[in-house]
Short mmCIF file of N, CA and C and ligand atoms in Angstrom, two decimals:
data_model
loop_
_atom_site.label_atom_id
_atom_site.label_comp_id
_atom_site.label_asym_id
_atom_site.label_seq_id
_atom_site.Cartn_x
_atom_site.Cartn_y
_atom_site.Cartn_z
N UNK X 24 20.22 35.42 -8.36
CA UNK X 24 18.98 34.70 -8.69
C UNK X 24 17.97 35.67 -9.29
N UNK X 25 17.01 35.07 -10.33
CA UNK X 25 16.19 36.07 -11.20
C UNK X 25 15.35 36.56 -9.71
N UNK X 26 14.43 37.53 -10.22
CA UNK X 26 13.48 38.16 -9.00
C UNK X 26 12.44 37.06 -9.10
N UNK X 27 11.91 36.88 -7.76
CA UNK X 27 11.06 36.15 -7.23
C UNK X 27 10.10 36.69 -6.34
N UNK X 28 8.76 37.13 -7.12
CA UNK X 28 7.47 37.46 -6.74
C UNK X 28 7.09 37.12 -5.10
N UNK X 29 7.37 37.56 -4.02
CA UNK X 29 6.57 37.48 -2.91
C UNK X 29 5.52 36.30 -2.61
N UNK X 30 4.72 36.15 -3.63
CA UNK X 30 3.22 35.74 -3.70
C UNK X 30 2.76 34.57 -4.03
N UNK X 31 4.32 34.34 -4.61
CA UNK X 31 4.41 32.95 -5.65
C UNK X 31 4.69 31.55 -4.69
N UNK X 32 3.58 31.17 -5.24
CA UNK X 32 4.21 29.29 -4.06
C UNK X 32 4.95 28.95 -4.70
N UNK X 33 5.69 28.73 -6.14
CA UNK X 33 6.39 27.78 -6.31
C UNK X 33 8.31 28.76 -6.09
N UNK X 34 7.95 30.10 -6.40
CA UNK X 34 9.00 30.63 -5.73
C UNK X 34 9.39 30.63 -4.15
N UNK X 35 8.16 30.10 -3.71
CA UNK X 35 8.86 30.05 -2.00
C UNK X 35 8.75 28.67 -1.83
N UNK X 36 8.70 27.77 -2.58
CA UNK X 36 9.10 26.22 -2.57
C UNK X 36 10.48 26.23 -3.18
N UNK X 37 11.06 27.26 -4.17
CA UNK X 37 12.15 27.42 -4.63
C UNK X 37 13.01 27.51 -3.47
N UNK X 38 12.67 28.73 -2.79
CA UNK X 38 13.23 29.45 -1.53
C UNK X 38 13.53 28.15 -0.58
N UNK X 39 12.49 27.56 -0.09
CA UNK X 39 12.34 27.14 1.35
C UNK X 39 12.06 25.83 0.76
N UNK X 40 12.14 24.91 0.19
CA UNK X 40 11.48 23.37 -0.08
C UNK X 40 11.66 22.04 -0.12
N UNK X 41 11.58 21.66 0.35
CA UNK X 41 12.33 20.13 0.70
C UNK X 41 12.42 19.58 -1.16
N UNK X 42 13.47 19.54 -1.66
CA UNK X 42 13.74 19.18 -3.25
C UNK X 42 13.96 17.32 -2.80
N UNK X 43 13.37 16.81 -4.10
CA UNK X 43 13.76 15.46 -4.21
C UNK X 43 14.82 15.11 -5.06
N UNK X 44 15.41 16.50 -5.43
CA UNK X 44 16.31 16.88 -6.38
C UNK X 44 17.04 18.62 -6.93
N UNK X 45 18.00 18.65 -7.14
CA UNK X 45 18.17 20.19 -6.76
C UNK X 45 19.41 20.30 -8.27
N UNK X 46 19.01 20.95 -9.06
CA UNK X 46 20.43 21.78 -9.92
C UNK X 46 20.22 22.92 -9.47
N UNK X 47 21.71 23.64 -10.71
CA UNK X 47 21.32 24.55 -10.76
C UNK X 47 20.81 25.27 -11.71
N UNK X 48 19.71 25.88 -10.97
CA UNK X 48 18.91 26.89 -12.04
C UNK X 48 17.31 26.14 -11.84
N UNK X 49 17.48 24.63 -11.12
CA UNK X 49 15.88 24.04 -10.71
C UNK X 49 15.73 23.05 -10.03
N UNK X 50 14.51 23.03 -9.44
CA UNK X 50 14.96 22.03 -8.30
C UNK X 50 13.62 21.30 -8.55
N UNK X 51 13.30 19.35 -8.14
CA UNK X 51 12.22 19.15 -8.84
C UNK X 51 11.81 18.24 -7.42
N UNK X 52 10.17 18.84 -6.86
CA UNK X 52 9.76 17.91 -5.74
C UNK X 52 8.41 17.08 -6.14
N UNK X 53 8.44 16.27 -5.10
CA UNK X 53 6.72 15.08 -5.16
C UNK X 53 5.59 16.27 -5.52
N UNK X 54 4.40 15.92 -6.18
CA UNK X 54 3.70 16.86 -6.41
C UNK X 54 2.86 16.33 -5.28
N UNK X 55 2.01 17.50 -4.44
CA UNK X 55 1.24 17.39 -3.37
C UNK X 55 0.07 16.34 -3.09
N UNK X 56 -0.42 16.26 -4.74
CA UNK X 56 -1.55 15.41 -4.68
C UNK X 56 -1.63 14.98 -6.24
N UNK X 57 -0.88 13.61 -6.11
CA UNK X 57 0.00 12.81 -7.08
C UNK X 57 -1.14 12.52 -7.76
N UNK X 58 -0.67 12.24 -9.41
CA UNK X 58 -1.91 12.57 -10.51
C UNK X 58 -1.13 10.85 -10.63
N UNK X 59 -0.16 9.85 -10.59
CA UNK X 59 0.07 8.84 -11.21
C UNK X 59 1.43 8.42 -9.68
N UNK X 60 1.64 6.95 -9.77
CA UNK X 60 2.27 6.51 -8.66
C UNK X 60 3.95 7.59 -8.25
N UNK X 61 4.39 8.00 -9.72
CA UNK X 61 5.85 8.66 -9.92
C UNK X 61 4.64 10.26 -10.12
N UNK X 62 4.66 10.95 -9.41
CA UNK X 62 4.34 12.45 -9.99
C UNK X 62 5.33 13.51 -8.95
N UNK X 63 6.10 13.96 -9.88
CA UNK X 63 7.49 14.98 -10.12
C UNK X 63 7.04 16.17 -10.43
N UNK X 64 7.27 17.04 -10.16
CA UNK X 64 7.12 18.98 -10.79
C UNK X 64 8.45 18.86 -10.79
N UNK X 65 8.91 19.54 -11.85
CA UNK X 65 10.67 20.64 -11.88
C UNK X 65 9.94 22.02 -12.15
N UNK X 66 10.47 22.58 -11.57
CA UNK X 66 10.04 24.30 -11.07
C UNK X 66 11.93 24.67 -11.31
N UNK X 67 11.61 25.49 -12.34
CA UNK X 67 12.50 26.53 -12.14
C UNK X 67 13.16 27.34 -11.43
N UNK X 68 14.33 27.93 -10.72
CA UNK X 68 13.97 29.04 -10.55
C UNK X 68 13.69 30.38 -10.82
N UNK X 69 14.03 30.77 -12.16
CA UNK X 69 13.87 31.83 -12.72
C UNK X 69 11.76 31.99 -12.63
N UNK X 70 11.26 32.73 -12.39
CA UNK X 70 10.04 33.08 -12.39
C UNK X 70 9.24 33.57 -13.89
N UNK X 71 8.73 32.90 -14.27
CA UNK X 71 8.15 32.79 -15.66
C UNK X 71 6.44 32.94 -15.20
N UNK X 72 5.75 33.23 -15.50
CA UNK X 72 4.19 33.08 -15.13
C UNK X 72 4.07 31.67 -16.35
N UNK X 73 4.15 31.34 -17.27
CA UNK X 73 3.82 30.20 -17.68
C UNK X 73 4.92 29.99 -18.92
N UNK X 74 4.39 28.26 -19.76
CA UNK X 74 5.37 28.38 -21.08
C UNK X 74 4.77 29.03 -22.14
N UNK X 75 4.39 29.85 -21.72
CA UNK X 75 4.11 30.93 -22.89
C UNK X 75 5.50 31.71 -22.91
N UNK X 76 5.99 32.14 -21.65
CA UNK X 76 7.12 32.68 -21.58
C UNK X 76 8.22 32.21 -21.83
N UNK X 77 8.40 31.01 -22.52
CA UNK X 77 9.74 30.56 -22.08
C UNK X 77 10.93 30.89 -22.83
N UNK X 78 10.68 31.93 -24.07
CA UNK X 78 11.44 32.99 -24.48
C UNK X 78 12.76 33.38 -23.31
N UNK X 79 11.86 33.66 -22.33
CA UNK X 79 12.72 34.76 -21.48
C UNK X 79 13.72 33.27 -20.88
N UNK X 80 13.70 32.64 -21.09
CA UNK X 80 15.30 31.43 -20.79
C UNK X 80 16.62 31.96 -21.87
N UNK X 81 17.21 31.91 -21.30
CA UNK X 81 18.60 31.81 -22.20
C UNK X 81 18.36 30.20 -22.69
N UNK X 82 18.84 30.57 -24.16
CA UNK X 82 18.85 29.17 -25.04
C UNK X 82 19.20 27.93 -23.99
N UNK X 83 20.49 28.52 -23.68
CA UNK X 83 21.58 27.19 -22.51
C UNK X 83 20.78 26.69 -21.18
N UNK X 84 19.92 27.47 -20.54
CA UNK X 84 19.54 27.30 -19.64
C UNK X 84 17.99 26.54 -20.21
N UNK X 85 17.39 26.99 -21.14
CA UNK X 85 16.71 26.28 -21.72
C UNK X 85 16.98 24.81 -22.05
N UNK X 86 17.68 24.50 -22.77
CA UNK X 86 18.04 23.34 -22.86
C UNK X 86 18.56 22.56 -21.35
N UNK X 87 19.13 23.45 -20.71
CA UNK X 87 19.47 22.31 -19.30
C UNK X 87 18.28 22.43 -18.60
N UNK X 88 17.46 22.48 -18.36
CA UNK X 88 16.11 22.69 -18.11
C UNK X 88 15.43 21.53 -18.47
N UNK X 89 15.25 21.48 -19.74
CA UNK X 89 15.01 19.96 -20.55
C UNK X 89 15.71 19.03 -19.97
N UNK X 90 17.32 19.12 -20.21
CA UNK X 90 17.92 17.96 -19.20
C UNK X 90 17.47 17.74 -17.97
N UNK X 91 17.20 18.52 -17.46
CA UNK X 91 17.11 18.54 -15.85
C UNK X 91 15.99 17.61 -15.90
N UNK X 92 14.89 18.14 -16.64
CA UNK X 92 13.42 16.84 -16.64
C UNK X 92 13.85 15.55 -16.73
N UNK X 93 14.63 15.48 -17.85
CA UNK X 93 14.76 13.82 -18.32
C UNK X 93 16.06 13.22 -17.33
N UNK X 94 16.82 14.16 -16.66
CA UNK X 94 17.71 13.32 -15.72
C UNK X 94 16.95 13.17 -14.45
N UNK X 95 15.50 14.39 -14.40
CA UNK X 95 14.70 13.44 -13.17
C UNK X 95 14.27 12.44 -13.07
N UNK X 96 13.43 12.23 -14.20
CA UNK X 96 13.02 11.23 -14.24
C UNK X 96 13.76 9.76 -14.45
N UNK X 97 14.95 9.39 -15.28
CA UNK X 97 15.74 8.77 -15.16
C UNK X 97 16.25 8.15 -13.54
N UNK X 98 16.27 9.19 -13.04
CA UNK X 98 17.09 8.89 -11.41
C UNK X 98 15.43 8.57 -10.58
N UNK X 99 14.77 8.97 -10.98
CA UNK X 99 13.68 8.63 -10.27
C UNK X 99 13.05 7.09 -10.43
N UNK X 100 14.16 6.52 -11.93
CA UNK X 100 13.78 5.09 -12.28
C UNK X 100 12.83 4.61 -13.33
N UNK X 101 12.27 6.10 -13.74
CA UNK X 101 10.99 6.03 -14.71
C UNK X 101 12.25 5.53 -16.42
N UNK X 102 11.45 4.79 -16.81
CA UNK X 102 11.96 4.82 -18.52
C UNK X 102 10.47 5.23 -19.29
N UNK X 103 9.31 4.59 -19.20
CA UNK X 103 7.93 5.65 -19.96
C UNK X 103 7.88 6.17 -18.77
N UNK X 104 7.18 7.58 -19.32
CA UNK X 104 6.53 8.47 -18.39
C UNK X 104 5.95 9.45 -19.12
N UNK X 105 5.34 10.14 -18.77
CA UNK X 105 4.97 11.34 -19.75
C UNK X 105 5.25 12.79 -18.79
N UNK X 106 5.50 13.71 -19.97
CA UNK X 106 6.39 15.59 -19.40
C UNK X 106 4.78 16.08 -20.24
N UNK X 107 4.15 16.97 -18.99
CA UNK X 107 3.31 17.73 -19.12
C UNK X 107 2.98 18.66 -18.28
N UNK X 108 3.28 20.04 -19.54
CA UNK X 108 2.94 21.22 -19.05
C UNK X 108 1.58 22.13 -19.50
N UNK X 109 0.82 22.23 -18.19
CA UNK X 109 -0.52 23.08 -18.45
C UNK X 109 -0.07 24.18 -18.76
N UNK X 110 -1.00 24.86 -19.49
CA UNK X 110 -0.54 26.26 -20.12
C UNK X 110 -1.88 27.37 -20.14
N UNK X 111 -2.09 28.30 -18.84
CA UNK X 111 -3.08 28.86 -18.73
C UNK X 111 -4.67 27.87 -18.32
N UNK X 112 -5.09 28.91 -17.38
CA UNK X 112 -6.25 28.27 -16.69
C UNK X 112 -7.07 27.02 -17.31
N UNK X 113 -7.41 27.10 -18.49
CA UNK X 113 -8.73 26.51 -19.09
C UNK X 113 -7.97 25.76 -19.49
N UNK X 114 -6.39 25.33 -19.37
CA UNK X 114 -5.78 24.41 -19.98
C UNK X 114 -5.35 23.34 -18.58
N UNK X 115 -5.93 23.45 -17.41
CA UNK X 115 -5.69 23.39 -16.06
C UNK X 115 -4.64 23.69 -15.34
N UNK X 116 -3.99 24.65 -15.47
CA UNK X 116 -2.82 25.08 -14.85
C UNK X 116 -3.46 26.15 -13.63
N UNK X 117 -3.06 25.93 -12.42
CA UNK X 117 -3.07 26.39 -11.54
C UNK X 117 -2.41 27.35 -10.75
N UNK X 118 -0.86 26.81 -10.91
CA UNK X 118 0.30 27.81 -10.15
C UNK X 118 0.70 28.41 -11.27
N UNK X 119 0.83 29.92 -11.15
CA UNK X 119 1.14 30.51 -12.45
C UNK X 119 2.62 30.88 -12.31
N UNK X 120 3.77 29.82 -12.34
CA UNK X 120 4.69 29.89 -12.36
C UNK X 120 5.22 28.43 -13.29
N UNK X 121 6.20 28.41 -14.08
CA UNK X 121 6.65 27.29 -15.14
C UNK X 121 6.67 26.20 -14.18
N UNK X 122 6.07 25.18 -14.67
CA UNK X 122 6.60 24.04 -14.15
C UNK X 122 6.37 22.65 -14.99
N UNK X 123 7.02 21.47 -15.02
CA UNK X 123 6.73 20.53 -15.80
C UNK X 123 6.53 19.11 -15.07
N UNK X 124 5.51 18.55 -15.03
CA UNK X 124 4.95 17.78 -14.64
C UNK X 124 5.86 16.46 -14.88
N UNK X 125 6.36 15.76 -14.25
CA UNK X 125 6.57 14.01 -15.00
C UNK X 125 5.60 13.09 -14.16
N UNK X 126 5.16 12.27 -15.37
CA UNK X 126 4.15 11.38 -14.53
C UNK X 126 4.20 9.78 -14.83
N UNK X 127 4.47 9.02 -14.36
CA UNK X 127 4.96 7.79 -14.52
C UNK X 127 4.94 6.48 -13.55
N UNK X 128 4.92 5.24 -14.19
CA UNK X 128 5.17 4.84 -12.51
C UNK X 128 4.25 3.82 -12.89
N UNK X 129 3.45 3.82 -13.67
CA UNK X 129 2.01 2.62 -13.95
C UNK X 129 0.83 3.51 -14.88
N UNK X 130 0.09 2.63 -15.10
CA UNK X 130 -1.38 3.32 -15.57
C UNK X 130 -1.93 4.62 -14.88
N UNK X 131 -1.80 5.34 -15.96
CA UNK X 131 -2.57 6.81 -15.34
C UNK X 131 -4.13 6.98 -15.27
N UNK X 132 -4.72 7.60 -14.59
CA UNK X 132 -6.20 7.86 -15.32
C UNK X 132 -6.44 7.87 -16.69
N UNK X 133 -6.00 8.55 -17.55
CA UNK X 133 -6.66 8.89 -18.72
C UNK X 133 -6.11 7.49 -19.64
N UNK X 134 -4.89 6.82 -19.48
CA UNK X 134 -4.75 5.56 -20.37
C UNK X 134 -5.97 4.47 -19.91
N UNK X 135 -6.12 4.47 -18.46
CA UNK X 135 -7.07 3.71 -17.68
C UNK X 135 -8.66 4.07 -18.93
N UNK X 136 -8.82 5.50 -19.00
CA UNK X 136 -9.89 5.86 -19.53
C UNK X 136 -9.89 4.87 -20.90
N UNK X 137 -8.71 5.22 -21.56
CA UNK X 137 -8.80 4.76 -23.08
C UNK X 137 -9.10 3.12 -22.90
N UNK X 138 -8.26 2.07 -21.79
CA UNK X 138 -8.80 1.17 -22.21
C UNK X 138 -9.81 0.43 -21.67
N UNK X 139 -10.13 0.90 -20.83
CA UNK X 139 -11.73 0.97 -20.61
C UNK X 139 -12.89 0.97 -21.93
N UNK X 140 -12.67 2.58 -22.39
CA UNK X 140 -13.36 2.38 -23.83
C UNK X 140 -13.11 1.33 -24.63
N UNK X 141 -11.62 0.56 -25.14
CA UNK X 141 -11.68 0.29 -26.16
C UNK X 141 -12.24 -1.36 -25.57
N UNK X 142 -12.21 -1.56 -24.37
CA UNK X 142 -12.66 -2.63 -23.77
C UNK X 142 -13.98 -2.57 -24.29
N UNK X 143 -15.27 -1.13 -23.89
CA UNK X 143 -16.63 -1.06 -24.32
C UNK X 143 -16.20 -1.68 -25.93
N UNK X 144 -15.86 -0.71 -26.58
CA UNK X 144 -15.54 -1.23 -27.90
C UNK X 144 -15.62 -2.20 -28.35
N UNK X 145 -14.78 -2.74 -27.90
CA UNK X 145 -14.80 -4.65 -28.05
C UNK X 145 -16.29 -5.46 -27.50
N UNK X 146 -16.96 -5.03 -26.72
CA UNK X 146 -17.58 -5.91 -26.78
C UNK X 146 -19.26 -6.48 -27.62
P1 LIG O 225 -0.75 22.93 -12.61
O1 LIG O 225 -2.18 22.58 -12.28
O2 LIG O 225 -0.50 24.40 -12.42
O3 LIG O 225 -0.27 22.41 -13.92
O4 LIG O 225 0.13 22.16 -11.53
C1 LIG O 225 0.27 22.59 -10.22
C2 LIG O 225 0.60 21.38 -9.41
O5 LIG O 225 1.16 21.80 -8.18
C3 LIG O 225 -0.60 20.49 -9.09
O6 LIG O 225 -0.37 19.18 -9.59
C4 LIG O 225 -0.67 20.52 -7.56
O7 LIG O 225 -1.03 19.27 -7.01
C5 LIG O 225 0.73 20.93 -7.17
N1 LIG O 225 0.84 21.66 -5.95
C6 LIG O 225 0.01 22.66 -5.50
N2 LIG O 225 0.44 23.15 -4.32
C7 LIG O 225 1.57 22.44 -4.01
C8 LIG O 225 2.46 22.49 -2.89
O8 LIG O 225 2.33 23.28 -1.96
N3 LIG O 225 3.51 21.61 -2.91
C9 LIG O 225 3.69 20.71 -3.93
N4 LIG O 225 4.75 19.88 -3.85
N5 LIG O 225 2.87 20.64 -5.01
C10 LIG O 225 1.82 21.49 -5.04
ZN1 LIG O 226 7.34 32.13 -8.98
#
């Protein structure tokens, strides 16, 4: 297994974590404090500080990586959903380790936002 930082939560959720799903090479759990009814993280395990890095994947593992998202979400039942990854602080990323968000399941906040507006809009 690549080295895994001491310090890192999502490497000791790697380590130690109840998965709602497990390959190999990533394992993907409930996010703590769900942004939409379906909210998924896939966390790697290779240790990346963000996708700025994601160079350091082997092509193959890269690409199953990708799979790995879209066969979560699939098994999780989602057909829309949206894959979003923060990228550095001011972009709201928090855990500075790769991870990709799926979020799905119904109306999110921010679609909620849009039709709200286009509701103002209309009237
Ligand atoms: P970021 O803000 O870095 O893009 O995403 C980090 C995500 O990790 C947040 O959505 C946050 O709710 C989630 N998170 C933080 N700590 C934990 C934890 O201990 N367990 C789980 N399952 N998710 C966590
Ligand atoms: Zn880590």
């Amino acid at each position: 297994m690549p080295s895994q930082p001491d310090e890192c939560l999502f490497c000791s959720i790697v380590r130690n974590g109840t998965y709602v799903r497990q390959g190999k090479g990533f394992v993907a759990v409930a996010d703590i404090n769900p942004q939409a009814p379906v909210h998924l993280l896939v966390i790697p395990e290779r240790h990346v500080d963000s996708f700025r890095e994601i160079g350091e994947f082997p092509a193959r593992e890269a690409k199953r990586m990708l799979e790995f998202v879209a066969d979560t979400a699939r098994e999780a039942g989602l057909t829309d959903y949206k894959v979003q990854v923060n990228v550095g602080p001011t972009a709201g990323q928090t855990v500075f380790h790769l991870h990709w968000h799926i979020l799905g399941g119904g109306p999110q906040p921010l679609e909620d936002q849009a039709h709200a507006a286009t509701a103002v809009a209309e009237l």
